[in-house]
Amino acid sequence: MDISIKTWEVLNTNLYGNLLMINYRSCKLFLMLIFFINKIFFASAFAETEIYPSKMIRLIVPFPPGGGADISGRIMAQHLSRELKVKVIVENKPGAGGNIGAFYVSKARSDGYTLLVSTLGPSVTNKIIYPKARFDPELDLIPVALYSRTPMALVVNKSSPFNSVQDLMNTSKNSDAGLVYGSGGQGSTSHLGIELLKEMTGMKLTHIPYKGSAPALIDLIGGRLDFTLDSLPSVTPHIHSGNIKILAVAEKWRLKDLPDVPVLSEIPDLYNYEASGWVGLFAPKNTPPEVISVIARALTQPVDKIWIKGRLENIGAIYVGADTQEFKVFLNNEVKKWTPLAEKNSSK
């Protein structure tokens, strides 16, 4: 009897100890599970509330280095870096009139760290010029801010016999072959601006599109083109070096920094002619509004606006600083202005 009681006590003690051990292990596993759940939750919550920006930003320029968009984009990168206190770099992804770089950004993460520096072509007219393009700028990109305006200049080689726009017009009309011009690509401001010139004057012209304005200028300097229409940031260094001559600017009024250079609208056949280039910033669709707001505010309300204006004026550009809503209105007007010409030059 005593043996049975003692045996029971031993069994009971062991059972109780095992239960305690099981409970201890269960509690330990439960507490570890709670710890990891909280860790994941708070990490996720922190990511969602992370202050933008917290790392490097990439600006994608869809044209080769050396063109107007590239030069203005690099100033924009310095501007954003000064305002947002993070590193901002420029990456060139040229091709297909700017579509390759624009498509790349349209498929990037919508977190504000990959943005598009764009112009008329990729943002407005390329969807008409290239109907088989794999993206739609109106659906796949968000306008952030209109950064700068870039007056366009009609230029010729330094050895060209043409010394005025009238010389170009007369030779073109009286020649069976006409003249050959180059542009920064199908649907670009340089392309459609000259097509508008052709439509208004009846000039006979042959178009050679390039992958950006820089290669077109190289061929102009090399004597393989008769003329081109390009942004002042692109042509100014070559004008100063004496490699090309400027015949006119595509503005309604003469520029204060170039008072002796005529404007195309002074020519009777070109009354009211204007073909200004511009540079704006875009983000992938679904980028959070608060991120768009941070970037737009940095571009349109800089701490040192004098510095920005000075940097852009030095290259022949004009600071605009239009916010998101103003930029959208501007884009709608550009669509109305250039769509008819783009449809006539579509690759359909």
Coordinates of N, CA and C in Angstrom, one line a residue, residues 59-180:
L59 N 17.0 60.6 -61.8 CA 16.3 61.3 -62.8 C 16.7 60.7 -64.2
I60 N 15.7 60.1 -64.9 CA 15.9 59.5 -66.1 C 15.7 60.5 -67.3
V61 N 16.8 60.7 -68.0 CA 16.7 61.6 -69.2 C 16.6 60.7 -70.4
P62 N 15.5 60.7 -71.2 CA 15.4 59.8 -72.3 C 16.1 60.2 -73.6
F63 N 17.1 60.9 -73.5 CA 17.9 61.4 -74.6 C 19.4 61.3 -74.3
P64 N 20.3 61.3 -75.3 CA 21.7 61.2 -75.1 C 22.3 62.4 -74.3
P65 N 23.4 62.3 -73.7 CA 24.1 63.4 -73.0 C 24.4 64.6 -74.0
G66 N 24.3 65.8 -73.5 CA 24.7 66.9 -74.3 C 23.6 67.7 -74.9
G67 N 22.4 67.2 -74.9 CA 21.2 67.9 -75.4 C 20.6 68.8 -74.4
G68 N 19.6 69.6 -74.8 CA 18.9 70.5 -74.0 C 18.3 69.9 -72.7
A69 N 17.6 68.7 -72.9 CA 16.9 68.1 -71.8 C 17.9 67.5 -70.8
D70 N 19.1 67.0 -71.4 CA 20.1 66.5 -70.5 C 20.7 67.6 -69.7
I71 N 21.1 68.7 -70.3 CA 21.7 69.9 -69.6 C 20.8 70.4 -68.5
S72 N 19.5 70.6 -68.9 CA 18.5 71.2 -67.9 C 18.3 70.1 -66.8
G73 N 18.3 68.8 -67.2 CA 18.0 67.8 -66.2 C 19.1 67.7 -65.2
R74 N 20.3 68.0 -65.6 CA 21.5 68.0 -64.6 C 21.4 69.2 -63.6
I75 N 20.9 70.3 -64.1 CA 20.7 71.4 -63.2 C 19.5 71.1 -62.3
M76 N 18.5 70.5 -62.8 CA 17.4 70.1 -62.0 C 17.8 69.1 -60.9
A77 N 18.7 68.2 -61.2 CA 19.3 67.2 -60.2 C 20.0 68.0 -59.1
Q78 N 20.8 69.0 -59.4 CA 21.5 69.8 -58.4 C 20.5 70.5 -57.6
H79 N 19.4 71.1 -58.2 CA 18.4 71.8 -57.6 C 17.7 70.9 -56.5
L80 N 17.3 69.7 -56.9 CA 16.6 68.8 -56.0 C 17.5 68.4 -54.9
S81 N 18.7 68.1 -55.2 CA 19.7 67.7 -54.2 C 19.8 68.8 -53.1
R82 N 19.9 70.0 -53.5 CA 20.0 71.1 -52.6 C 18.8 71.3 -51.7
E83 N 17.6 71.1 -52.3 CA 16.3 71.3 -51.6 C 16.0 70.1 -50.7
L84 N 16.2 68.8 -51.2 CA 15.8 67.6 -50.5 C 16.9 67.0 -49.6
K85 N 18.1 67.5 -49.7 CA 19.2 67.0 -48.9 C 19.5 65.5 -49.1
V86 N 19.4 65.1 -50.4 CA 19.8 63.7 -50.7 C 20.5 63.7 -52.0
K87 N 21.2 62.7 -52.4 CA 21.9 62.6 -53.6 C 20.9 62.4 -54.8
V88 N 21.0 63.2 -55.8 CA 20.2 63.0 -57.0 C 21.1 62.9 -58.2
I89 N 20.9 61.8 -59.0 CA 21.8 61.5 -60.1 C 20.9 61.5 -61.4
V90 N 21.6 61.7 -62.6 CA 21.0 61.6 -63.9 C 21.4 60.4 -64.6
E91 N 20.5 59.7 -65.2 CA 20.8 58.5 -66.0 C 20.2 58.7 -67.4
N92 N 21.0 58.6 -68.5 CA 20.5 58.7 -69.8 C 20.0 57.4 -70.4
K93 N 18.8 57.3 -70.9 CA 18.3 56.1 -71.5 C 17.6 56.5 -72.8
P94 N 18.4 56.8 -73.9 CA 17.9 57.3 -75.1 C 17.3 56.3 -76.0
G95 N 16.6 56.7 -77.0 CA 16.1 55.8 -78.1 C 14.6 56.0 -78.3
A96 N 14.2 55.8 -79.6 CA 12.8 55.8 -80.0 C 12.1 57.1 -79.6
G97 N 12.9 58.2 -79.9 CA 12.3 59.6 -79.7 C 12.0 59.9 -78.2
G98 N 12.7 59.1 -77.3 CA 12.5 59.3 -75.9 C 11.6 58.3 -75.2
N99 N 11.0 57.4 -76.1 CA 10.1 56.4 -75.5 C 10.7 55.3 -74.6
I100 N 12.0 55.0 -74.9 CA 12.7 54.0 -74.1 C 12.8 54.4 -72.7
G101 N 13.3 55.6 -72.5 CA 13.5 56.1 -71.1 C 12.1 56.4 -70.4
A102 N 11.2 56.9 -71.2 CA 9.8 57.1 -70.6 C 9.2 55.8 -70.2
F103 N 9.3 54.8 -71.1 CA 8.7 53.5 -70.7 C 9.3 52.9 -69.5
Y104 N 10.6 53.1 -69.4 CA 11.4 52.6 -68.2 C 10.8 53.2 -66.9
V105 N 10.6 54.5 -66.9 CA 10.1 55.2 -65.7 C 8.6 54.7 -65.5
S106 N 7.8 54.6 -66.5 CA 6.4 54.2 -66.4 C 6.3 52.8 -65.7
K107 N 7.3 52.0 -65.8 CA 7.3 50.7 -65.1 C 8.1 50.6 -63.8
A108 N 8.6 51.8 -63.4 CA 9.4 51.8 -62.2 C 8.5 51.8 -60.9
R109 N 9.1 51.5 -59.8 CA 8.3 51.6 -58.5 C 7.7 53.0 -58.3
S110 N 6.5 53.0 -57.8 CA 5.9 54.3 -57.6 C 6.2 54.9 -56.2
D111 N 7.5 55.1 -56.0 CA 7.9 55.5 -54.7 C 8.6 56.9 -54.7
G112 N 8.7 57.5 -55.9 CA 9.3 58.8 -56.0 C 10.8 58.8 -56.1
Y113 N 11.4 57.6 -56.3 CA 12.9 57.5 -56.4 C 13.4 57.3 -57.8
T114 N 12.5 57.1 -58.7 CA 12.8 57.1 -60.2 C 11.8 58.0 -60.9
L115 N 12.4 59.1 -61.5 CA 11.5 60.1 -62.1 C 12.0 60.4 -63.5
L116 N 11.1 61.0 -64.3 CA 11.4 61.2 -65.7 C 11.6 62.7 -66.0
V117 N 12.7 63.1 -66.6 CA 12.9 64.4 -67.1 C 12.5 64.4 -68.6
S118 N 11.4 65.1 -68.9 CA 10.8 64.9 -70.2 C 10.5 66.2 -71.0
T119 N 10.3 66.1 -72.3 CA 10.0 67.2 -73.1 C 8.7 66.9 -73.9
L120 N 8.4 67.6 -75.0 CA 7.2 67.5 -75.7 C 7.0 66.1 -76.3
G121 N 8.0 65.5 -76.9 CA 7.8 64.2 -77.5 C 7.3 63.1 -76.6
P122 N 8.1 62.7 -75.7 CA 7.7 61.6 -74.8 C 6.5 61.8 -74.0
S123 N 6.2 63.1 -73.7 CA 5.1 63.4 -72.8 C 3.8 63.7 -73.6
V124 N 3.9 64.1 -74.9 CA 2.7 64.6 -75.5 C 2.5 63.9 -76.9
T125 N 3.4 64.1 -77.8 CA 3.2 63.7 -79.2 C 3.6 62.3 -79.6
N126 N 4.5 61.7 -78.8 CA 4.9 60.4 -79.2 C 3.8 59.3 -79.3
K127 N 2.8 59.5 -78.5 CA 1.7 58.5 -78.5 C 1.0 58.5 -79.8
I128 N 1.1 59.7 -80.6 CA 0.6 59.8 -81.9 C 1.6 59.4 -83.0
I129 N 2.8 59.8 -82.8 CA 3.9 59.5 -83.7 C 4.2 58.0 -83.7
Y130 N 4.2 57.4 -82.5 CA 4.5 56.0 -82.4 C 3.3 55.3 -81.8
P131 N 2.3 55.0 -82.6 CA 1.0 54.4 -82.1 C 1.2 53.1 -81.4
K132 N 2.3 52.4 -81.7 CA 2.6 51.1 -81.1 C 3.4 51.1 -79.9
A133 N 3.6 52.3 -79.4 CA 4.4 52.4 -78.1 C 3.8 51.7 -77.0
R134 N 4.6 51.2 -76.1 CA 4.1 50.3 -75.0 C 3.6 51.0 -73.8
F135 N 3.5 52.3 -73.9 CA 2.9 53.1 -72.7 C 2.2 54.3 -73.2
D136 N 1.3 54.8 -72.4 CA 0.6 56.1 -72.7 C 0.9 57.1 -71.6
P137 N 1.6 58.2 -72.0 CA 2.0 59.1 -70.9 C 0.9 59.7 -70.1
E138 N -0.3 59.8 -70.7 CA -1.4 60.3 -69.9 C -1.9 59.3 -68.9
L139 N -1.7 58.0 -69.1 CA -2.2 57.0 -68.2 C -1.1 56.5 -67.3
D140 N 0.1 56.5 -67.8 CA 1.2 55.8 -67.0 C 2.1 56.8 -66.3
L141 N 2.0 58.1 -66.5 CA 2.9 59.0 -65.9 C 2.1 60.1 -65.2
I142 N 2.6 60.7 -64.1 CA 2.0 61.8 -63.4 C 2.8 63.1 -63.6
P143 N 2.2 64.1 -64.1 CA 3.0 65.4 -64.2 C 3.3 65.9 -62.8
V144 N 4.5 66.3 -62.6 CA 4.9 66.8 -61.2 C 5.1 68.3 -61.3
A145 N 5.9 68.8 -62.2 CA 6.1 70.2 -62.3 C 6.8 70.6 -63.6
L146 N 6.4 71.7 -64.2 CA 7.1 72.3 -65.4 C 8.3 73.1 -64.9
Y147 N 9.4 72.6 -65.2 CA 10.7 73.2 -64.7 C 11.1 74.4 -65.4
S148 N 11.3 74.3 -66.7 CA 11.9 75.4 -67.5 C 11.4 75.4 -68.9
R149 N 11.5 76.6 -69.5 CA 11.2 76.8 -70.9 C 12.5 77.0 -71.6
T150 N 12.6 76.5 -72.8 CA 13.9 76.6 -73.6 C 13.6 77.1 -75.0
P151 N 13.9 78.4 -75.2 CA 13.7 79.0 -76.6 C 14.5 78.1 -77.6
M152 N 13.9 78.0 -78.8 CA 14.5 77.2 -79.9 C 15.2 78.2 -80.9
A153 N 16.3 77.7 -81.4 CA 17.1 78.5 -82.3 C 17.2 77.8 -83.7
L154 N 17.1 78.5 -84.7 CA 17.3 78.0 -86.1 C 18.8 78.2 -86.4
V155 N 19.5 77.2 -86.6 CA 21.0 77.3 -86.8 C 21.5 76.6 -88.0
V156 N 22.6 77.0 -88.5 CA 23.3 76.4 -89.7 C 24.8 76.3 -89.4
N157 N 25.4 75.5 -90.3 CA 26.9 75.3 -90.2 C 27.6 76.7 -90.3
K158 N 28.8 76.8 -89.7 CA 29.5 78.1 -89.8 C 29.9 78.4 -91.2
S159 N 30.0 77.4 -92.1 CA 30.4 77.7 -93.5 C 29.2 77.8 -94.4
S160 N 28.0 77.7 -93.9 CA 26.8 77.7 -94.7 C 26.7 79.0 -95.5
P161 N 26.2 78.9 -96.7 CA 25.9 80.2 -97.5 C 24.7 80.9 -97.0
F162 N 23.9 80.3 -96.1 CA 22.7 80.9 -95.6 C 23.0 81.9 -94.5
N163 N 22.6 83.1 -94.6 CA 22.8 84.1 -93.5 C 21.5 84.6 -93.0
S164 N 20.4 84.1 -93.5 CA 19.1 84.6 -92.9 C 18.1 83.5 -93.2
V165 N 17.0 83.5 -92.5 CA 15.9 82.6 -92.7 C 15.3 82.8 -94.1
Q166 N 15.3 84.0 -94.6 CA 14.8 84.2 -96.0 C 15.7 83.5 -97.0
D167 N 17.0 83.5 -96.8 CA 17.9 82.7 -97.7 C 17.5 81.2 -97.7
L168 N 17.2 80.7 -96.5 CA 16.8 79.3 -96.5 C 15.5 79.1 -97.2
M169 N 14.6 80.0 -97.0 CA 13.3 79.8 -97.7 C 13.4 79.9 -99.2
N170 N 14.1 80.9 -99.7 CA 14.3 81.1 -101.1 C 15.0 79.9 -101.8
T171 N 16.0 79.4 -101.2 CA 16.8 78.3 -101.7 C 15.9 77.0 -101.8
S172 N 15.2 76.8 -100.7 CA 14.4 75.6 -100.6 C 13.3 75.6 -101.6
K173 N 12.6 76.8 -101.8 CA 11.5 76.8 -102.8 C 12.0 76.8 -104.2
N174 N 13.2 77.2 -104.5 CA 13.8 77.3 -105.9 C 14.6 76.1 -106.3
S175 N 14.8 75.2 -105.3 CA 15.6 74.0 -105.6 C 14.7 72.8 -105.7
D176 N 15.0 71.9 -106.7 CA 14.2 70.7 -107.0 C 14.3 69.8 -105.8
A177 N 15.5 69.7 -105.2 CA 15.7 68.7 -104.1 C 15.3 69.3 -102.7
G178 N 15.2 70.6 -102.7 CA 15.0 71.3 -101.4 C 16.1 71.2 -100.4
L179 N 15.9 71.3 -99.2 CA 16.9 71.3 -98.1 C 16.7 70.1 -97.2
V180 N 17.8 69.7 -96.5 CA 17.8 68.6 -95.5 C 18.0 69.2 -94.1

